[in-house]
Each structure stands twice: as structure tokens, then as C-alpha cells.
Amino acid sequence: MIMAGGGLAIAAALGVWFWQAGSASSTEDVNAAVLAAGINAKEQKAIEAIVRDYILNNPEIIPEAVEILQNRQKSSAIDAVRAQIEQPFAGNAFAGNPDGDVVVVEYSDFNCPYCKQTERDIARVIAEDKNVKVVFRELPILSEASNDAALMALAAAKQGKYYAFHKTMFATGRPTPSTIQAAANEVGLDMAAARAFIASPEAKQEIQNNIAIAQQMRFTGTPAWVVGDQSEVGAVGYDGLKEMIAKARAAN
């Protein structure tokens, strides 16, 4: 005998499933589909009984189906912006192989300790895997100093020195006017050109675009990742990066 609580739980899970799909078919829609398929009322009841019995006896298919649906939604969201996010700013805000068969996109904030930790993981990945390209996108969401450091990173990209600044900024410490200046000096930026760029609409637009896409992708923090058809938020670690790269490479 099926307990009422179990039936309610399954009904709730199915409700979540349909809600995440973005559309809950109305009774009229279902009836129209049944009629279009040439199914009579007796056949419909039999089908419903079979489906209900199968779901009640195999409730594990519900979270499995939800996971599949979520992965499809992620893939669709990524496809909508892939060409934009996989193209590095100024053509050189990346590390690794420019023609790599797998592109890792990282959204980061220079004020984020997990992003700093992740820098070591990225360095290890590109040292060991010569066929990976890592594209960096600035997502300064933690402080005004984060935004200042992000703008200087974009200025470094315009001068062909993005990755050098990226590594140096994380190594120098949390972003402040003095640490940002120190990192810029260490990599040899032309400061007059950098300040002129930082004040330009192009610099501000790049940050705004990154934030808009992060919101579209429902990123809730940094670091955030896009690898192939996968997206994740958080410090996934070296092993996590390797796993995502392997899955993307297998899909290719």
C-alpha cells in the first residue's frame, strides 16, 4: 500500500521537475495532446496507471530526470553565450594553448581567496596539459577595490600582459591602490596608457558584460567556471578541473 506522504513527496518532486522545465502543461494541453495521438479515455487511464505505478516503484528516476533536465538547461545557456565568453578580452586574456581543444572559462575576483587558491590549480593544469586554453573573465563583485584591480587587468590585456598581471596581482595580495600599482609596475605596464584605458567606455562595458552573463548563467559567486557544456561555481580544485576538462574532451 502506498502511503499518502510518499505520494505527496512524489507529487512535489514532479512539481519541481515541471517547474524547472519552465512550463507546466495545463489539463487542456494534456487533453489536446491525448486527442491528437488518437488515445481514447480507457487507454489514457491505462497509460496513467502504468506510469504512476512505475514512478512509485522507481522514485529514484525523479532526481535523475531533474539532473538531466538541469544539465540540458546549463548546456543551452552556455551555447547562447559560448562564442562571446570563449573569446579572450583583447585577444590575450588567457593562459595555455591558444588553439587548445578544450577551453576553460574562469570568472574571478581579485579579492576572492578561493580565486587566489584556484590560481595554483590553473597553473598546474596548463603546465601538465598542453592542449588546454584557459580564458579569464573579470567578475569584480566583492568590493570597489575588486573593480579597480579588474580594470587594471583589462588594461594589462590591452598591452599584451594580462596573464603576467593576473598572476602577480594574486601573489601581491588583496587589491588596494598600493598593491594594484605594485603589480602593474612589476609587469611593466605603461601607466599613462593603462589609466587612459581604465577611464574608457570599453573597459567599463567589458565589466558590465561579464556581470550580465554571470547573472544570466546564475553564478552565485567566484570562482565560476564554464568548461564545454558544464558550469560550476566554487573552488572545484585541481581534480575537479581535470574532471571537467576530461568530460569536455570526451564530448568533443
Coordinates of N, CA and C in Angstrom, one line a residue:
M1 N 0.9 -1.2 0.0 CA 0.0 0.0 0.0 C 0.9 1.2 0.0
I2 N 0.6 2.2 -0.8 CA 1.3 3.5 -0.9 C 0.8 4.4 0.1
M3 N 1.8 4.9 0.9 CA 1.4 5.9 2.0 C 1.2 7.2 1.3
A4 N 0.2 8.0 2.0 CA -0.1 9.3 1.4 C 1.1 10.2 1.4
G5 N 2.0 10.2 2.5 CA 3.1 11.0 2.5 C 4.1 10.8 1.3
G6 N 4.2 9.5 1.0 CA 5.1 9.2 -0.2 C 4.5 9.7 -1.5
G7 N 3.2 9.6 -1.6 CA 2.5 10.1 -2.8 C 2.7 11.6 -2.9
L8 N 2.6 12.3 -1.8 CA 2.8 13.7 -1.8 C 4.2 14.1 -2.1
A9 N 5.1 13.4 -1.6 CA 6.5 13.7 -1.9 C 6.8 13.5 -3.4
I10 N 6.3 12.5 -3.9 CA 6.5 12.2 -5.4 C 5.8 13.3 -6.2
A11 N 4.6 13.7 -5.8 CA 3.9 14.8 -6.5 C 4.7 16.1 -6.4
A12 N 5.3 16.3 -5.2 CA 6.1 17.6 -5.0 C 7.3 17.5 -5.9
A13 N 7.9 16.3 -6.0 CA 9.1 16.2 -6.8 C 8.8 16.4 -8.3
L14 N 7.7 15.9 -8.7 CA 7.2 16.1 -10.1 C 6.9 17.5 -10.3
G15 N 6.3 18.2 -9.3 CA 6.1 19.6 -9.5 C 7.3 20.4 -9.7
V16 N 8.4 20.1 -8.9 CA 9.7 20.8 -9.1 C 10.2 20.5 -10.5
W17 N 10.1 19.3 -10.9 CA 10.6 18.9 -12.2 C 10.0 19.8 -13.3
F18 N 8.6 19.8 -13.3 CA 7.9 20.6 -14.3 C 8.2 22.1 -14.2
W19 N 8.4 22.6 -12.9 CA 8.7 24.0 -12.7 C 10.0 24.3 -13.3
Q20 N 11.0 23.4 -13.1 CA 12.3 23.7 -13.6 C 12.4 23.6 -15.1
A21 N 11.5 22.9 -15.7 CA 11.4 22.9 -17.1 C 10.9 24.2 -17.7
G22 N 10.3 25.0 -16.9 CA 9.9 26.3 -17.3 C 8.5 26.3 -17.8
S23 N 7.8 25.2 -17.8 CA 6.4 25.2 -18.2 C 5.6 24.0 -17.6
A24 N 4.5 24.3 -17.1 CA 3.6 23.2 -16.5 C 2.4 23.1 -17.4
S25 N 2.3 22.0 -18.1 CA 1.2 21.8 -19.1 C -0.1 21.8 -18.4
S26 N -1.1 22.6 -18.9 CA -2.4 22.6 -18.4 C -3.2 21.4 -18.7
T27 N -4.3 21.1 -18.0 CA -5.1 20.0 -18.3 C -5.6 20.0 -19.7
E28 N -5.9 21.2 -20.2 CA -6.4 21.4 -21.6 C -5.3 21.0 -22.6
D29 N -4.1 21.3 -22.3 CA -2.9 21.0 -23.2 C -2.8 19.4 -23.2
V30 N -2.9 18.8 -22.1 CA -2.7 17.4 -22.0 C -3.8 16.7 -22.8
N31 N -5.0 17.1 -22.5 CA -6.2 16.5 -23.2 C -6.0 16.7 -24.7
A32 N -5.6 17.8 -25.2 CA -5.4 18.1 -26.6 C -4.4 17.1 -27.2
A33 N -3.3 16.9 -26.4 CA -2.2 16.0 -26.9 C -2.7 14.6 -27.0
V34 N -3.5 14.2 -26.0 CA -4.1 12.8 -26.0 C -5.0 12.6 -27.2
L35 N -5.9 13.6 -27.5 CA -6.8 13.5 -28.6 C -6.0 13.5 -29.9
A36 N -4.9 14.3 -30.0 CA -4.1 14.3 -31.2 C -3.4 13.0 -31.5
A37 N -3.1 12.3 -30.4 CA -2.4 11.0 -30.5 C -3.4 9.9 -30.8
G38 N -4.7 10.2 -30.7 CA -5.7 9.1 -31.0 C -5.9 8.2 -29.9
I39 N -5.6 8.6 -28.6 CA -5.8 7.8 -27.5 C -7.2 8.0 -26.8
N40 N -7.9 6.9 -26.6 CA -9.2 7.1 -26.0 C -9.1 7.1 -24.5
A41 N -10.2 7.4 -23.8 CA -10.2 7.6 -22.4 C -9.7 6.3 -21.7
K42 N -10.2 5.2 -22.1 CA -9.8 3.9 -21.5 C -8.3 3.7 -21.6
E43 N -7.7 3.9 -22.8 CA -6.3 3.8 -23.0 C -5.5 4.8 -22.2
Q44 N -6.0 6.0 -22.1 CA -5.3 7.0 -21.3 C -5.2 6.6 -19.8
K45 N -6.3 6.1 -19.3 CA -6.3 5.7 -17.9 C -5.3 4.5 -17.7
A46 N -5.2 3.6 -18.6 CA -4.3 2.5 -18.5 C -2.9 3.0 -18.5
I47 N -2.6 4.0 -19.4 CA -1.2 4.5 -19.5 C -0.9 5.3 -18.2
E48 N -1.8 6.0 -17.7 CA -1.6 6.8 -16.5 C -1.3 5.8 -15.3
A49 N -2.0 4.7 -15.3 CA -1.8 3.7 -14.2 C -0.4 3.1 -14.3
I50 N 0.0 2.8 -15.5 CA 1.3 2.2 -15.7 C 2.4 3.1 -15.3
V51 N 2.3 4.4 -15.8 CA 3.3 5.4 -15.5 C 3.3 5.7 -14.0
R52 N 2.2 5.8 -13.3 CA 2.1 6.0 -11.9 C 2.8 4.9 -11.1
D53 N 2.4 3.7 -11.5 CA 3.0 2.5 -10.8 C 4.5 2.5 -11.0
Y54 N 5.0 2.8 -12.2 CA 6.4 2.7 -12.4 C 7.2 3.8 -11.6
I55 N 6.6 5.0 -11.5 CA 7.2 6.1 -10.7 C 7.2 5.8 -9.3
L56 N 6.1 5.2 -8.7 CA 6.0 4.9 -7.3 C 7.0 3.8 -6.9
N57 N 7.2 2.9 -7.9 CA 8.2 1.8 -7.6 C 9.6 2.1 -7.9
N58 N 9.8 3.2 -8.6 CA 11.2 3.6 -9.0 C 11.3 5.1 -8.8
P59 N 11.1 5.6 -7.6 CA 11.2 7.1 -7.4 C 12.5 7.7 -7.7
E60 N 13.6 6.9 -7.7 CA 14.9 7.4 -8.0 C 15.0 8.1 -9.4
I61 N 14.1 7.7 -10.3 CA 14.1 8.3 -11.6 C 13.8 9.8 -11.6
I62 N 13.1 10.3 -10.5 CA 12.8 11.7 -10.5 C 14.0 12.6 -10.3
P63 N 14.8 12.4 -9.3 CA 16.0 13.2 -9.2 C 17.0 13.0 -10.4
E64 N 17.0 11.8 -11.0 CA 17.8 11.6 -12.2 C 17.3 12.4 -13.3
A65 N 16.0 12.5 -13.5 CA 15.4 13.2 -14.6 C 15.6 14.7 -14.4
V66 N 15.5 15.2 -13.1 CA 15.8 16.6 -12.8 C 17.2 16.9 -13.1
E67 N 18.1 16.1 -12.8 CA 19.6 16.3 -13.1 C 19.8 16.4 -14.6
I68 N 19.2 15.5 -15.3 CA 19.3 15.6 -16.8 C 18.8 16.9 -17.4
L69 N 17.6 17.3 -16.8 CA 17.0 18.5 -17.3 C 17.9 19.7 -17.0
Q70 N 18.4 19.7 -15.7 CA 19.3 20.8 -15.3 C 20.5 20.9 -16.2
N71 N 21.1 19.8 -16.5 CA 22.3 19.7 -17.4 C 21.9 20.2 -18.8
R72 N 20.8 19.9 -19.3 CA 20.3 20.4 -20.6 C 20.1 21.9 -20.6
Q73 N 19.6 22.4 -19.5 CA 19.4 23.8 -19.4 C 20.7 24.6 -19.3
K74 N 21.7 24.0 -18.6 CA 23.0 24.6 -18.5 C 23.6 24.6 -19.9
S75 N 23.5 23.5 -20.6 CA 24.1 23.5 -21.9 C 23.5 24.5 -22.9
S76 N 22.2 24.6 -22.8 CA 21.5 25.6 -23.6 C 22.0 27.0 -23.3
A77 N 22.1 27.3 -22.0 CA 22.5 28.7 -21.5 C 23.9 28.9 -22.0
I78 N 24.8 27.9 -21.9 CA 26.2 28.1 -22.3 C 26.3 28.3 -23.8
D79 N 25.5 27.6 -24.6 CA 25.5 27.7 -26.1 C 25.2 29.1 -26.5
A80 N 24.3 29.8 -25.7 CA 23.8 31.1 -26.1 C 24.9 32.2 -25.9
V81 N 25.9 31.9 -25.1 CA 27.0 32.9 -24.9 C 28.4 32.3 -25.2
R82 N 28.5 31.1 -25.6 CA 29.8 30.4 -25.8 C 30.8 31.3 -26.7
A83 N 30.3 31.7 -27.8 CA 31.2 32.4 -28.7 C 31.8 33.7 -28.0
Q84 N 30.9 34.3 -27.2 CA 31.4 35.6 -26.5 C 32.3 35.3 -25.4
I85 N 32.0 34.3 -24.6 CA 32.9 34.1 -23.4 C 34.2 33.4 -23.7
E86 N 34.2 32.6 -24.7 CA 35.4 31.9 -25.0 C 36.4 32.7 -25.8
Q87 N 36.0 33.9 -26.2 CA 36.9 34.8 -26.9 C 37.6 35.7 -25.9
P88 N 38.9 35.6 -25.6 CA 39.5 36.4 -24.5 C 39.5 37.9 -24.8
F89 N 39.4 38.7 -23.8 CA 39.4 40.1 -24.0 C 40.7 40.5 -24.5
A90 N 40.6 41.4 -25.5 CA 41.8 42.0 -26.2 C 42.7 40.9 -26.9
G91 N 42.1 39.7 -27.0 CA 42.8 38.6 -27.7 C 43.8 37.9 -26.9
N92 N 44.1 38.4 -25.6 CA 45.2 37.7 -24.9 C 44.9 37.5 -23.4
A93 N 43.7 37.7 -23.0 CA 43.4 37.4 -21.5 C 43.2 36.0 -21.3
F94 N 44.2 35.2 -21.6 CA 44.1 33.7 -21.4 C 45.5 33.2 -21.1
A95 N 45.5 31.9 -20.7 CA 46.7 31.2 -20.5 C 46.6 29.8 -21.2
G96 N 47.8 29.2 -21.4 CA 47.8 27.9 -22.0 C 47.9 27.9 -23.5
N97 N 47.4 26.9 -24.2 CA 47.4 26.8 -25.6 C 46.4 27.6 -26.3
P98 N 46.7 28.6 -27.1 CA 45.7 29.4 -27.8 C 44.8 28.6 -28.7
D99 N 45.3 27.4 -29.1 CA 44.5 26.5 -30.0 C 44.1 25.2 -29.3
G100 N 44.0 25.3 -28.0 CA 43.6 24.1 -27.2 C 42.3 23.5 -27.6
D101 N 42.2 22.2 -27.5 CA 40.9 21.5 -27.8 C 39.9 21.7 -26.8
V102 N 40.2 22.1 -25.6 CA 39.2 22.4 -24.5 C 39.5 23.8 -24.0
V103 N 38.4 24.6 -23.9 CA 38.5 25.9 -23.4 C 37.9 26.0 -22.0
V104 N 38.7 26.4 -21.0 CA 38.2 26.6 -19.6 C 38.0 28.1 -19.5
V105 N 36.8 28.5 -19.1 CA 36.5 29.9 -18.8 C 36.3 30.1 -17.3
E106 N 37.1 31.0 -16.8 CA 37.0 31.2 -15.3 C 36.6 32.7 -15.1
Y107 N 35.5 32.8 -14.3 CA 35.1 34.2 -13.8 C 35.7 34.3 -12.4
S108 N 36.5 35.4 -12.2 CA 37.1 35.5 -10.9 C 37.1 37.0 -10.4
D109 N 37.5 37.1 -9.1 CA 37.5 38.4 -8.4 C 38.9 38.4 -7.7
F110 N 39.7 39.4 -7.9 CA 41.0 39.5 -7.2 C 40.9 39.6 -5.7
N111 N 39.7 39.9 -5.2 CA 39.5 39.9 -3.7 C 39.0 38.6 -3.1
C112 N 38.9 37.6 -4.0 CA 38.3 36.3 -3.6 C 39.4 35.3 -3.2
P113 N 39.5 34.9 -2.0 CA 40.6 34.0 -1.6 C 40.5 32.6 -2.3
Y114 N 39.3 32.2 -2.7 CA 39.2 30.9 -3.4 C 39.7 31.1 -4.8
C115 N 39.6 32.3 -5.4 CA 40.1 32.5 -6.7 C 41.7 32.5 -6.6
K116 N 42.2 33.0 -5.6 CA 43.7 33.0 -5.4 C 44.1 31.6 -5.2
Q117 N 43.4 30.8 -4.5 CA 43.7 29.4 -4.3 C 43.7 28.6 -5.7
T118 N 42.7 29.0 -6.5 CA 42.5 28.4 -7.8 C 43.6 28.7 -8.7
E119 N 44.2 29.8 -8.6 CA 45.3 30.2 -9.5 C 46.4 29.1 -9.5
R120 N 46.7 28.5 -8.4 CA 47.7 27.4 -8.3 C 47.2 26.2 -9.1
D121 N 45.9 25.9 -9.0 CA 45.3 24.8 -9.8 C 45.4 25.0 -11.3
I122 N 45.1 26.2 -11.7 CA 45.2 26.6 -13.1 C 46.6 26.4 -13.6
A123 N 47.5 27.0 -12.9 CA 48.9 26.9 -13.3 C 49.4 25.4 -13.4
R124 N 48.9 24.6 -12.5 CA 49.3 23.2 -12.6 C 48.7 22.5 -13.8
V125 N 47.4 22.8 -14.1 CA 46.7 22.2 -15.2 C 47.4 22.6 -16.5
I126 N 47.7 23.9 -16.7 CA 48.3 24.2 -18.0 C 49.7 23.8 -18.2
A127 N 50.4 23.5 -17.0 CA 51.7 23.0 -17.1 C 51.7 21.5 -17.5
E128 N 50.7 20.8 -17.1 CA 50.6 19.4 -17.4 C 49.9 19.0 -18.7
D129 N 48.9 19.9 -19.0 CA 48.0 19.6 -20.2 C 48.3 20.7 -21.2
K130 N 49.0 20.3 -22.2 CA 49.4 21.3 -23.2 C 48.4 21.6 -24.3
N131 N 47.2 21.1 -24.1 CA 46.1 21.3 -25.1 C 44.9 21.9 -24.5
V132 N 45.1 22.7 -23.4 CA 44.0 23.4 -22.7 C 44.2 24.9 -22.9
K133 N 43.2 25.6 -23.1 CA 43.2 27.1 -23.1 C 42.3 27.6 -22.0
V134 N 42.8 28.4 -21.1 CA 42.1 29.0 -20.0 C 41.8 30.5 -20.3
V135 N 40.6 30.8 -20.4 CA 40.2 32.2 -20.7 C 39.7 32.8 -19.4
F136 N 40.2 34.0 -19.0 CA 39.9 34.7 -17.8 C 38.9 35.8 -18.0
R137 N 37.9 35.8 -17.2 CA 36.9 36.9 -17.3 C 36.8 37.6 -15.9
E138 N 36.8 38.9 -15.9 CA 36.8 39.6 -14.7 C 35.3 39.7 -14.1
L139 N 35.1 39.3 -12.9 CA 33.8 39.4 -12.3 C 34.0 40.1 -10.9
P140 N 34.2 41.4 -10.8 CA 34.5 42.1 -9.6 C 33.3 42.4 -8.8
I141 N 32.9 41.5 -7.9 CA 31.6 41.6 -7.2 C 31.8 41.8 -5.7
L142 N 33.0 41.7 -5.2 CA 33.2 41.7 -3.7 C 33.5 43.1 -3.1
S143 N 34.1 44.0 -3.9 CA 34.4 45.3 -3.4 C 34.8 46.3 -4.5
E144 N 34.9 47.6 -4.2 CA 35.3 48.6 -5.2 C 36.7 48.3 -5.6
A145 N 37.5 47.8 -4.6 CA 38.9 47.5 -4.9 C 39.0 46.4 -6.0
S146 N 38.1 45.4 -5.9 CA 38.0 44.4 -6.8 C 37.8 44.9 -8.3
N147 N 36.9 45.9 -8.3 CA 36.7 46.5 -9.6 C 37.9 47.3 -10.2
D148 N 38.6 48.0 -9.3 CA 39.8 48.7 -9.7 C 40.9 47.7 -10.2
A149 N 41.0 46.6 -9.5 CA 42.0 45.6 -9.9 C 41.6 44.9 -11.3
A150 N 40.3 44.7 -11.4 CA 39.8 44.1 -12.7 C 40.1 45.1 -13.8
L151 N 39.8 46.4 -13.7 CA 40.1 47.3 -14.7 C 41.6 47.4 -15.1
M152 N 42.4 47.3 -14.1 CA 43.9 47.3 -14.4 C 44.2 46.0 -15.1
A153 N 43.6 44.9 -14.8 CA 43.8 43.6 -15.5 C 43.5 43.8 -17.0
L154 N 42.3 44.4 -17.2 CA 41.9 44.6 -18.6 C 42.9 45.6 -19.3
A155 N 43.4 46.6 -18.6 CA 44.4 47.5 -19.2 C 45.7 46.7 -19.5
A156 N 46.0 45.7 -18.7 CA 47.2 44.9 -18.9 C 46.9 44.0 -20.2
A157 N 45.7 43.6 -20.4 CA 45.4 42.8 -21.5 C 45.6 43.6 -22.8
K158 N 45.2 44.8 -22.8 CA 45.4 45.7 -23.9 C 46.8 45.9 -24.3
Q159 N 47.7 45.7 -23.3 CA 49.1 45.8 -23.5 C 49.8 44.5 -23.7
G160 N 49.0 43.4 -23.8 CA 49.6 42.1 -24.0 C 50.2 41.5 -22.8
K161 N 49.8 41.9 -21.6 CA 50.4 41.4 -20.4 C 49.4 40.9 -19.3
Y162 N 48.3 40.4 -19.8 CA 47.2 40.1 -18.9 C 47.6 39.0 -17.9
Y163 N 48.1 37.8 -18.4 CA 48.4 36.7 -17.5 C 49.5 37.1 -16.5
A164 N 50.5 37.8 -17.0 CA 51.5 38.3 -16.0 C 50.9 39.1 -14.9
F165 N 50.0 40.0 -15.2 CA 49.4 40.8 -14.2 C 48.5 40.0 -13.3
H166 N 47.7 39.1 -13.9 CA 46.8 38.2 -13.2 C 47.5 37.4 -12.1
K167 N 48.6 36.8 -12.5 CA 49.4 36.0 -11.5 C 50.0 36.9 -10.5
T168 N 50.6 38.1 -10.9 CA 51.3 39.0 -10.0 C 50.3 39.6 -9.0
M169 N 49.1 39.9 -9.5 CA 48.1 40.6 -8.6 C 47.7 39.6 -7.5
F170 N 47.5 38.4 -7.8 CA 47.1 37.4 -6.8 C 48.2 37.1 -5.8
A171 N 49.5 37.2 -6.3 CA 50.6 36.9 -5.5 C 50.9 38.1 -4.6
T172 N 50.6 39.3 -5.0 CA 50.9 40.6 -4.3 C 50.0 40.7 -3.1
G173 N 48.8 40.3 -3.1 CA 47.9 40.4 -2.0 C 46.5 41.0 -2.4
R174 N 45.6 41.2 -1.4 CA 44.3 41.7 -1.7 C 44.4 43.0 -2.4
P175 N 43.5 43.3 -3.3 CA 43.6 44.6 -4.0 C 43.4 45.8 -3.2
T176 N 44.4 46.7 -3.3 CA 44.3 48.1 -2.7 C 45.0 49.0 -3.7
P177 N 44.9 50.3 -3.6 CA 45.6 51.1 -4.5 C 47.1 50.8 -4.6
S178 N 47.7 50.5 -3.5 CA 49.2 50.3 -3.5 C 49.5 48.9 -4.1
T179 N 48.7 47.8 -3.8 CA 49.0 46.5 -4.3 C 48.7 46.5 -5.9
I180 N 47.7 47.2 -6.3 CA 47.4 47.2 -7.7 C 48.5 47.9 -8.5
Q181 N 49.0 49.0 -7.9 CA 50.1 49.8 -8.5 C 51.3 49.0 -8.5
A182 N 51.6 48.2 -7.4 CA 52.8 47.4 -7.4 C 52.8 46.3 -8.4
A183 N 51.6 45.7 -8.6 CA 51.5 44.6 -9.6 C 51.7 45.2 -11.0
A184 N 51.1 46.3 -11.2 CA 51.2 47.0 -12.6 C 52.7 47.3 -12.8
N185 N 53.4 47.9 -11.8 CA 54.8 48.2 -12.0 C 55.6 47.0 -12.3
E186 N 55.3 45.9 -11.5 CA 56.2 44.7 -11.6 C 56.1 44.1 -13.0
V187 N 54.9 44.2 -13.7 CA 54.8 43.6 -15.0 C 55.2 44.6 -16.1
G188 N 55.5 45.8 -15.7 CA 55.9 46.8 -16.7 C 54.9 47.5 -17.5
L189 N 53.7 47.7 -16.9 CA 52.7 48.4 -17.7 C 53.0 49.9 -17.9
D190 N 52.6 50.3 -19.1 CA 52.6 51.8 -19.4 C 51.5 52.4 -18.6
M191 N 51.8 53.1 -17.5 CA 50.7 53.5 -16.7 C 49.8 54.6 -17.3
A192 N 50.4 55.5 -18.1 CA 49.6 56.5 -18.7 C 48.6 55.9 -19.7
A193 N 49.0 54.9 -20.4 CA 48.1 54.2 -21.3 C 47.1 53.4 -20.5
A194 N 47.5 52.8 -19.4 CA 46.6 52.0 -18.6 C 45.5 52.9 -18.0
R195 N 45.9 54.0 -17.5 CA 44.9 54.9 -16.9 C 43.9 55.5 -17.9
A196 N 44.4 55.7 -19.1 CA 43.6 56.2 -20.2 C 42.6 55.1 -20.6
F197 N 43.0 53.9 -20.6 CA 42.1 52.8 -21.0 C 41.1 52.6 -19.9
I198 N 41.5 52.6 -18.6 CA 40.6 52.4 -17.5 C 39.4 53.4 -17.5
A199 N 39.7 54.6 -18.0 CA 38.7 55.6 -18.0 C 37.8 55.5 -19.2
S200 N 38.0 54.5 -20.1 CA 37.3 54.4 -21.4 C 36.0 53.7 -21.2
P201 N 35.0 53.9 -22.1 CA 33.8 53.2 -22.1 C 34.0 51.7 -22.3
E202 N 35.1 51.3 -23.1 CA 35.3 49.9 -23.4 C 35.6 49.1 -22.2
A203 N 36.4 49.7 -21.3 CA 36.7 49.0 -20.0 C 35.5 48.7 -19.2
K204 N 34.7 49.7 -19.0 CA 33.5 49.6 -18.2 C 32.5 48.7 -18.8
Q205 N 32.4 48.7 -20.1 CA 31.5 47.8 -20.8 C 31.8 46.4 -20.7
E206 N 33.1 46.1 -20.7 CA 33.6 44.7 -20.5 C 33.1 44.1 -19.2
I207 N 33.3 44.9 -18.1 CA 32.9 44.5 -16.8 C 31.4 44.3 -16.7
Q208 N 30.7 45.2 -17.3 CA 29.2 45.1 -17.3 C 28.7 43.9 -18.0
N209 N 29.4 43.6 -19.2 CA 29.0 42.4 -20.0 C 29.3 41.1 -19.2
N210 N 30.4 41.1 -18.5 CA 30.7 39.9 -17.7 C 29.7 39.7 -16.5
I211 N 29.3 40.8 -15.9 CA 28.4 40.7 -14.8 C 27.0 40.2 -15.4
A212 N 26.6 40.8 -16.5 CA 25.3 40.4 -17.1 C 25.3 38.9 -17.5
I213 N 26.4 38.4 -18.0 CA 26.4 37.0 -18.4 C 26.5 36.1 -17.2
A214 N 27.2 36.5 -16.1 CA 27.2 35.8 -14.9 C 25.8 35.7 -14.3
Q215 N 25.1 36.8 -14.4 CA 23.7 36.7 -13.9 C 22.8 35.8 -14.7
Q216 N 23.0 35.9 -16.0 CA 22.3 35.0 -16.9 C 22.6 33.5 -16.7
M217 N 23.9 33.2 -16.3 CA 24.3 31.9 -16.0 C 24.0 31.5 -14.6
R218 N 23.4 32.4 -13.8 CA 23.0 32.2 -12.4 C 24.2 31.8 -11.6
F219 N 25.4 32.4 -11.8 CA 26.5 32.3 -11.0 C 26.2 33.0 -9.7
T220 N 26.5 32.4 -8.6 CA 26.3 33.0 -7.3 C 27.5 33.5 -6.5
G221 N 28.7 33.3 -7.2 CA 29.9 33.8 -6.6 C 31.1 33.5 -7.5
T222 N 32.3 33.6 -6.9 CA 33.5 33.3 -7.6 C 34.4 32.4 -6.8
P223 N 35.2 31.6 -7.5 CA 35.3 31.5 -9.0 C 34.1 30.8 -9.6
A224 N 33.8 31.0 -10.8 CA 32.8 30.3 -11.6 C 33.4 29.8 -12.9
W225 N 32.9 28.7 -13.3 CA 33.6 28.0 -14.5 C 32.6 27.6 -15.6
V226 N 33.1 27.7 -16.8 CA 32.4 27.1 -17.9 C 33.4 26.3 -18.7
V227 N 33.2 25.0 -18.8 CA 34.1 24.1 -19.5 C 33.2 23.2 -20.4
G228 N 33.3 23.4 -21.7 CA 32.4 22.6 -22.6 C 31.0 23.0 -22.3
D229 N 30.2 21.9 -22.0 CA 28.8 22.2 -21.7 C 28.5 22.2 -20.2
Q230 N 29.6 22.3 -19.4 CA 29.4 22.2 -17.9 C 29.7 23.6 -17.3
S231 N 29.0 23.9 -16.2 CA 29.2 25.2 -15.5 C 29.2 24.8 -14.0
E232 N 30.1 25.4 -13.3 CA 30.1 25.2 -11.8 C 30.5 26.5 -11.1
V233 N 30.2 26.6 -9.9 CA 30.5 27.8 -9.0 C 31.3 27.3 -7.8
G234 N 32.5 27.9 -7.6 CA 33.2 27.5 -6.4 C 34.6 27.0 -6.8
A235 N 35.4 26.8 -5.7 CA 36.8 26.3 -5.9 C 36.7 24.8 -6.1
V236 N 36.7 24.4 -7.4 CA 36.5 22.9 -7.7 C 37.8 22.2 -7.5
G237 N 38.9 22.9 -7.4 CA 40.2 22.2 -7.1 C 40.8 21.7 -8.4
Y238 N 42.0 21.2 -8.2 CA 42.8 20.6 -9.4 C 42.0 19.4 -9.9
D239 N 41.6 18.5 -9.1 CA 41.0 17.3 -9.5 C 39.6 17.6 -10.2
G240 N 38.9 18.6 -9.7 CA 37.7 19.0 -10.3 C 37.9 19.6 -11.6
L241 N 38.9 20.4 -11.8 CA 39.2 21.0 -13.1 C 39.5 19.9 -14.1
K242 N 40.4 18.9 -13.7 CA 40.8 17.8 -14.6 C 39.6 17.0 -15.0
E243 N 38.6 16.8 -14.1 CA 37.4 16.0 -14.4 C 36.6 16.8 -15.4
M244 N 36.4 18.1 -15.2 CA 35.6 18.8 -16.2 C 36.2 18.9 -17.5
I245 N 37.6 19.0 -17.6 CA 38.3 19.0 -18.8 C 38.2 17.7 -19.5
A246 N 38.3 16.6 -18.8 CA 38.2 15.3 -19.4 C 36.8 15.0 -20.0
K247 N 35.7 15.5 -19.3 CA 34.4 15.3 -19.8 C 34.2 16.1 -21.1
A248 N 34.7 17.4 -21.1 CA 34.6 18.2 -22.3 C 35.3 17.6 -23.4
R249 N 36.5 17.1 -23.1 CA 37.3 16.5 -24.2 C 36.6 15.2 -24.8
A250 N 36.0 14.4 -23.9 CA 35.3 13.2 -24.3 C 34.1 13.6 -25.2
A251 N 33.4 14.7 -24.8 CA 32.3 15.1 -25.6 C 32.7 15.6 -26.9
N252 N 33.9 16.2 -27.0 CA 34.4 16.7 -28.3 C 34.7 15.5 -29.3

